[in-house]
CSV table of C-alpha atoms in Angstrom, one decimal:
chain,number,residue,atom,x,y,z
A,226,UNK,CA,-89.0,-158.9,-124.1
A,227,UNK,CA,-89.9,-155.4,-124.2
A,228,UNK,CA,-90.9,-154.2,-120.1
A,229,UNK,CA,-92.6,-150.7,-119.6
A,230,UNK,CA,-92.2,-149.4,-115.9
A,231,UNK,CA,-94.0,-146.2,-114.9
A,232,UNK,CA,-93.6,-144.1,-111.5
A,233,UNK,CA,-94.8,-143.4,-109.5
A,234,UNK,CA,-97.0,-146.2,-109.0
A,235,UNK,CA,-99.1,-144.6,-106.4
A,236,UNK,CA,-99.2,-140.8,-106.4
A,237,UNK,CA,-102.0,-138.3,-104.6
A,238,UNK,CA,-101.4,-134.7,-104.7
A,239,UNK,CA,-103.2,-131.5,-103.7
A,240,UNK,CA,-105.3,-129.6,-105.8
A,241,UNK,CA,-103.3,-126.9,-107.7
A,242,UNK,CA,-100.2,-128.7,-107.9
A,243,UNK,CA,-97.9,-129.9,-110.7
A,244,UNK,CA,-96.6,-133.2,-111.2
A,245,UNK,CA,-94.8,-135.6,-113.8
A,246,UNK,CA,-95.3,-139.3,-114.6
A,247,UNK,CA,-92.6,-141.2,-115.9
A,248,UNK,CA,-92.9,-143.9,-118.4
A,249,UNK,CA,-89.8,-145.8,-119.0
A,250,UNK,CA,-89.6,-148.8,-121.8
A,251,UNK,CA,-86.9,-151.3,-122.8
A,252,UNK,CA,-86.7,-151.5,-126.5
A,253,UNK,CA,-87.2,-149.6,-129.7
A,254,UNK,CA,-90.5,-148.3,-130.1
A,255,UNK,CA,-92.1,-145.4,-132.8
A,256,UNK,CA,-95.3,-145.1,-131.1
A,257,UNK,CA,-96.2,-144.7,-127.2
A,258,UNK,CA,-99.6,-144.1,-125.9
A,259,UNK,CA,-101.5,-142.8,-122.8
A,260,UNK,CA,-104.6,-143.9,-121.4
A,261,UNK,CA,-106.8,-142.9,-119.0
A,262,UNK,CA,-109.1,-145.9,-116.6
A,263,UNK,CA,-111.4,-144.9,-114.3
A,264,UNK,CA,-112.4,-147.7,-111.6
A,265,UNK,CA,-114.5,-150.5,-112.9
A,266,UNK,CA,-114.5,-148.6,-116.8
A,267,UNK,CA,-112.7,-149.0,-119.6
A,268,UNK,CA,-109.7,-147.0,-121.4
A,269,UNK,CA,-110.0,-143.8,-122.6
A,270,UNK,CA,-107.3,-142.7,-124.8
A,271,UNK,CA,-105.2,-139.8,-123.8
A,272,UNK,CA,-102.4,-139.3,-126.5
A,273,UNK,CA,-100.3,-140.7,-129.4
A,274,UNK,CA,-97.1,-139.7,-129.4
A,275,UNK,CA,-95.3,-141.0,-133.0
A,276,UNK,CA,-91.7,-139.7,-133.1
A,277,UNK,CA,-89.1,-138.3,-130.8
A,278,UNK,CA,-89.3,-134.6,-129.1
A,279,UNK,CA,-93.3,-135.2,-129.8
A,280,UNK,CA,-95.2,-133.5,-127.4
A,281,UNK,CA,-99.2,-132.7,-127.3
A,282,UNK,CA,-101.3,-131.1,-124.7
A,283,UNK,CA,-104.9,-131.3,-123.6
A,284,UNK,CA,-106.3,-129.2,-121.4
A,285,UNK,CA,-103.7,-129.5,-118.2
A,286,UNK,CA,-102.6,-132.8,-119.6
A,287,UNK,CA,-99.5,-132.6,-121.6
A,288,UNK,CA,-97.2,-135.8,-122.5
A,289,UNK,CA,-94.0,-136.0,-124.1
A,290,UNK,CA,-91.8,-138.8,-125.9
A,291,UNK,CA,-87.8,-138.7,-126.1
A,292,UNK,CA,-87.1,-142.1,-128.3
A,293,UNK,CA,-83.5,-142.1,-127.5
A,294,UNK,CA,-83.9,-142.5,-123.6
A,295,UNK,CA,-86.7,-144.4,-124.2
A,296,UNK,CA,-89.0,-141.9,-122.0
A,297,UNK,CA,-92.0,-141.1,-121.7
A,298,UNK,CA,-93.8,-138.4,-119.3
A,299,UNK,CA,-97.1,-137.3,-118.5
A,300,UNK,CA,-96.9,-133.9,-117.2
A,301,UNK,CA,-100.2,-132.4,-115.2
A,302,UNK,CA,-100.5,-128.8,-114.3
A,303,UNK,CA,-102.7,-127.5,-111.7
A,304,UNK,CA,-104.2,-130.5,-110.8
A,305,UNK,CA,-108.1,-129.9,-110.2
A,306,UNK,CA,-110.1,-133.4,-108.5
A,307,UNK,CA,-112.1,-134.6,-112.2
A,308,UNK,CA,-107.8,-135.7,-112.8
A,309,UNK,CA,-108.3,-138.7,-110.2
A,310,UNK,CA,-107.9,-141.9,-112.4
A,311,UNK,CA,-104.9,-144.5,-113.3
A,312,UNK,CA,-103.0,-143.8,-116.0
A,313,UNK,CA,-101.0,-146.3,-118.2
A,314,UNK,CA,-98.4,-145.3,-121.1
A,315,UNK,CA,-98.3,-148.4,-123.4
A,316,UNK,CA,-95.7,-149.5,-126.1
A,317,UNK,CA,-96.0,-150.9,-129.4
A,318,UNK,CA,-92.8,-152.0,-130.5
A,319,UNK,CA,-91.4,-151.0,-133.7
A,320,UNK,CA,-92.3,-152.0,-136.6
A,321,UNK,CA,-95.0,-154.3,-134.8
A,322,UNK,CA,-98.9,-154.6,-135.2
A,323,UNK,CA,-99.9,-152.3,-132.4
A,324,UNK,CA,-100.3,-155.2,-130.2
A,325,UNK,CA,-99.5,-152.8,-126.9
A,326,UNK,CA,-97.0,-153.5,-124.2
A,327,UNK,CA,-98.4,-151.6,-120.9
A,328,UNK,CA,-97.2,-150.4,-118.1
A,329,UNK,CA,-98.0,-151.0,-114.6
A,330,UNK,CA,-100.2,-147.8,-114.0
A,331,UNK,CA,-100.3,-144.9,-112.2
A,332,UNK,CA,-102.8,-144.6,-109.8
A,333,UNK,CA,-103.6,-140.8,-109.3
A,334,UNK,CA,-105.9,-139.2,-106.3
A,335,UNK,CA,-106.2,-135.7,-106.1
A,336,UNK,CA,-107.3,-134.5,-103.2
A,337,UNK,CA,-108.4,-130.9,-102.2
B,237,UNK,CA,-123.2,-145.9,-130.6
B,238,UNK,CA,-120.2,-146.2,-133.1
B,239,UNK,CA,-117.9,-147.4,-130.1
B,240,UNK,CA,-116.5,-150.9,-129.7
B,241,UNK,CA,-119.4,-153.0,-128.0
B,242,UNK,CA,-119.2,-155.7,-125.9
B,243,UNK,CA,-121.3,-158.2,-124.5
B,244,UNK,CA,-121.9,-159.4,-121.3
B,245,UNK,CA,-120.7,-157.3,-119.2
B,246,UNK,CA,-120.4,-158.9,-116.1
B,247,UNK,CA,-120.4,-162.3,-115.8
B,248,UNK,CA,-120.6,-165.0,-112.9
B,249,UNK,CA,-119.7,-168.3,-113.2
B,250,UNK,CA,-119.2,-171.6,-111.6
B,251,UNK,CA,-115.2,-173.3,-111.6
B,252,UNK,CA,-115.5,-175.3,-114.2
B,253,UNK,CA,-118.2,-174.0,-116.8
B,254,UNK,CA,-117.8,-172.5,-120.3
B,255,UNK,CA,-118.3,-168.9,-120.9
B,256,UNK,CA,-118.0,-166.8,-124.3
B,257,UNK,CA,-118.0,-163.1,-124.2
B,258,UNK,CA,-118.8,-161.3,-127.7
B,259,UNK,CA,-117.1,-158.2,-129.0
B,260,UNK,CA,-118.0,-156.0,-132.2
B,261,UNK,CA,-115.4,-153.6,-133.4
B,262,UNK,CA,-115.9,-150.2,-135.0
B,263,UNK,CA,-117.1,-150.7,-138.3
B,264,UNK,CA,-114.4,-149.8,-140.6
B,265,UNK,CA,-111.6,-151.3,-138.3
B,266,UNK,CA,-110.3,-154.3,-139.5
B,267,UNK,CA,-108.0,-155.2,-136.6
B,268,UNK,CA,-109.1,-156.4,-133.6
B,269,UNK,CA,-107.2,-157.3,-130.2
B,270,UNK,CA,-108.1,-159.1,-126.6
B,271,UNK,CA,-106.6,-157.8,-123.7
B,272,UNK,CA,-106.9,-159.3,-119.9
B,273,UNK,CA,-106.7,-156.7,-117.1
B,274,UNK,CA,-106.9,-158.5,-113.9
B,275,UNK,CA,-107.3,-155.9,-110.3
B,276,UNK,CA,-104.4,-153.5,-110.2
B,277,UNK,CA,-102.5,-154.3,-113.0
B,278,UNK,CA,-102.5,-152.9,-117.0
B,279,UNK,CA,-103.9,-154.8,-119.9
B,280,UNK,CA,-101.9,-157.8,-121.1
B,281,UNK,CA,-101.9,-158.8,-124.7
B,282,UNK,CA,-104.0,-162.1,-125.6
B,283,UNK,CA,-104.3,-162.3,-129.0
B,284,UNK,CA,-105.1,-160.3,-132.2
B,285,UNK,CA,-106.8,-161.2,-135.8
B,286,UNK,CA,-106.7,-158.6,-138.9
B,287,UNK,CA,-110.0,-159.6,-140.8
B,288,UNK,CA,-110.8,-163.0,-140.1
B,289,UNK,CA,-107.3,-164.3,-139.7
B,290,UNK,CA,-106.0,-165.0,-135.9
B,291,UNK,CA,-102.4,-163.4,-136.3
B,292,UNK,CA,-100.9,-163.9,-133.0
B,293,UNK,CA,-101.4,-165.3,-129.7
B,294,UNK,CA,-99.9,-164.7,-126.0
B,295,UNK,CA,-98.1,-167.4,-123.8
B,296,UNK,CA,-100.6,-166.7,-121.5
B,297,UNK,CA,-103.8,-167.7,-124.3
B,298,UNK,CA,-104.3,-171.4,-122.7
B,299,UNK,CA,-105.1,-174.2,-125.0
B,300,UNK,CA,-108.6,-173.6,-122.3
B,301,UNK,CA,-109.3,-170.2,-124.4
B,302,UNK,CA,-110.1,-169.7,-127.8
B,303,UNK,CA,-111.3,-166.8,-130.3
B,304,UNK,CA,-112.4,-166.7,-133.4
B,305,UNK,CA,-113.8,-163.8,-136.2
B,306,UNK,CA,-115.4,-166.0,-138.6
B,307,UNK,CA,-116.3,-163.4,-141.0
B,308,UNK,CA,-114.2,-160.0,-139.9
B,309,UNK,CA,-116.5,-158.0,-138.3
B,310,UNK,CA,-117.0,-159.5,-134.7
B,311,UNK,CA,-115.7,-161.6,-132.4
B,312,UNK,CA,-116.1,-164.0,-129.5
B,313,UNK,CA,-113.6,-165.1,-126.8
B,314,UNK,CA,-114.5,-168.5,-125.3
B,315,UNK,CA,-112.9,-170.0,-122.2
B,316,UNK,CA,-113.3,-173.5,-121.3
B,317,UNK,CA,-113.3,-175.3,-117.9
B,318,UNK,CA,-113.2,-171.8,-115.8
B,319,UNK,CA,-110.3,-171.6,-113.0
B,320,UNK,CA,-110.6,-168.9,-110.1
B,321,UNK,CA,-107.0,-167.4,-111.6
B,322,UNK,CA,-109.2,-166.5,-114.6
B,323,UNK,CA,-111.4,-164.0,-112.6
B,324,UNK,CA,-110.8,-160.7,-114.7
B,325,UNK,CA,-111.5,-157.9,-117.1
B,326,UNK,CA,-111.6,-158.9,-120.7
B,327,UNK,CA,-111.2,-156.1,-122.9
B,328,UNK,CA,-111.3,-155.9,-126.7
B,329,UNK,CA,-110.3,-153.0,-128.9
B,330,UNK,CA,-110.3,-152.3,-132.7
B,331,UNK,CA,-108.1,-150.5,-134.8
B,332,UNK,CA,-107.5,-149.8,-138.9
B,333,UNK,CA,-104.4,-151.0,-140.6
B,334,UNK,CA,-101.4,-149.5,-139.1
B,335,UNK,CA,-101.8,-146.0,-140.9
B,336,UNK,CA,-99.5,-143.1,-139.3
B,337,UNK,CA,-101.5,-141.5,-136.6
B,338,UNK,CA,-103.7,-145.0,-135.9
B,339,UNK,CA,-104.2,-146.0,-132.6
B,340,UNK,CA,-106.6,-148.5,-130.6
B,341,UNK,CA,-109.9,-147.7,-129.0
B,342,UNK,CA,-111.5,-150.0,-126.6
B,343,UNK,CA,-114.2,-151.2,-125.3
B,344,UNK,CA,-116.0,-151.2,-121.9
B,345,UNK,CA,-115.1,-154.5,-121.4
B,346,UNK,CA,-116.6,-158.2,-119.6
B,347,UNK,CA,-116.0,-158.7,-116.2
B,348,UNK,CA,-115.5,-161.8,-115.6
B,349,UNK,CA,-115.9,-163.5,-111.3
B,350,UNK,CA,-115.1,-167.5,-111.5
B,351,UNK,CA,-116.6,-168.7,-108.4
């Protein structure tokens, strides 16, 4: 059964700051996402990352994927307050049907 | 709006009644997927059709929920007999046929409170 932990679970940080997310997952997978929830709202999708050494940026957003250890991280620079959200990294298992395999969240607060 | 829609979304209802929520894809997106998201935790997989055909279901799809796509384009997730435990957010989400750089976009979502 393919289990995707992320940590922190909980994380607030100061304005400014950099951080990292970590996604971590138990089985092979070519394809990892990150998404961004709001309270009470929907998904919003961050990033697809497809193959290993991927990484994309957005604005101070900037994931990466290593396949091999089977991590994931979600690096954010300069952290400004419009950042507050959780954010989940979510699996679909190789060769599967995108059915998704999320982690537990990250629950971010910025705070000035 | 070229978004995935779906409808209620809220929803109160009594322990015991039915309720059916509705969800319509992006057009051209021929899979679609129901995800439960209950307070504090991520999406968990329900079930999944490509076209009309119900490919896979989770453990945790009761024989009290069912969902159908009777002609590919939308579809409707009906649970019977509510229980408290199913308080929650249902959320749907579309995608095309696995192509490289596909991915999933979802909808807004129907909050569901079983009182």
């Amino acid at each position: 059964e393919l289990k995707v932990e992320q940590n922190p679970l909980f994380l607030s940080m100061q304005e400014g700051k950099n951080y990292t997310i970590y996604c971590n997952y138990s089985t092979t997978s070519d394809r990892l996402y990150w998404y961004r929830q709001d309270p009470g709202k929907s998904l919003e999708s961050l990033f697809v990352l497809l193959s290993n050494g991927a990484v994309k940026q957005e604005g101070r957003l900037m994931a990466s994927l290593d396949t091999k250890a089977r991590l994931s991280t979600l690096h954010i620079t300069a952290a400004v307050h419009d950042l507050s959200a959780t954010y989940f990294c979510a699996v679909d298992m190789k060769g599967g049907n995108e059915k998704l395999t999320f982690g537990t969240g990250t629950r971010l607060t910025i705070i000035p | 709006d070229t978004g995935v829609s779906q409808n209620p979304r809220h929803k109160i209802t009594k322990r015991g009644q039915n309720v059916t929520f509705r969800c319509d894809p992006i057009s051209e997106h021929n899979r679609l997927y129901w995800y439960r998201q209950t307070l504090g935790q991520g999406p968990e997989f329900l079930t999944y059709f490509q076209n009309e055909a119900q490919l896979e279901k989770s453990r945790l799809l009761s024989d009290r929920f069912s969902a159908e796509r009777p002609k590919g384009s939308f579809s409707t997730l009906e649970i019977q007999r509510t229980e408290q435990g199913d308080s929650a957010m249902y959320l749907c989400a579309s995608s095309r046929q696995r192509m490289r750089d596909t991915e999933a976009f979802f909808g807004q979502g129907t909050r569901l409170t079983v009182v």
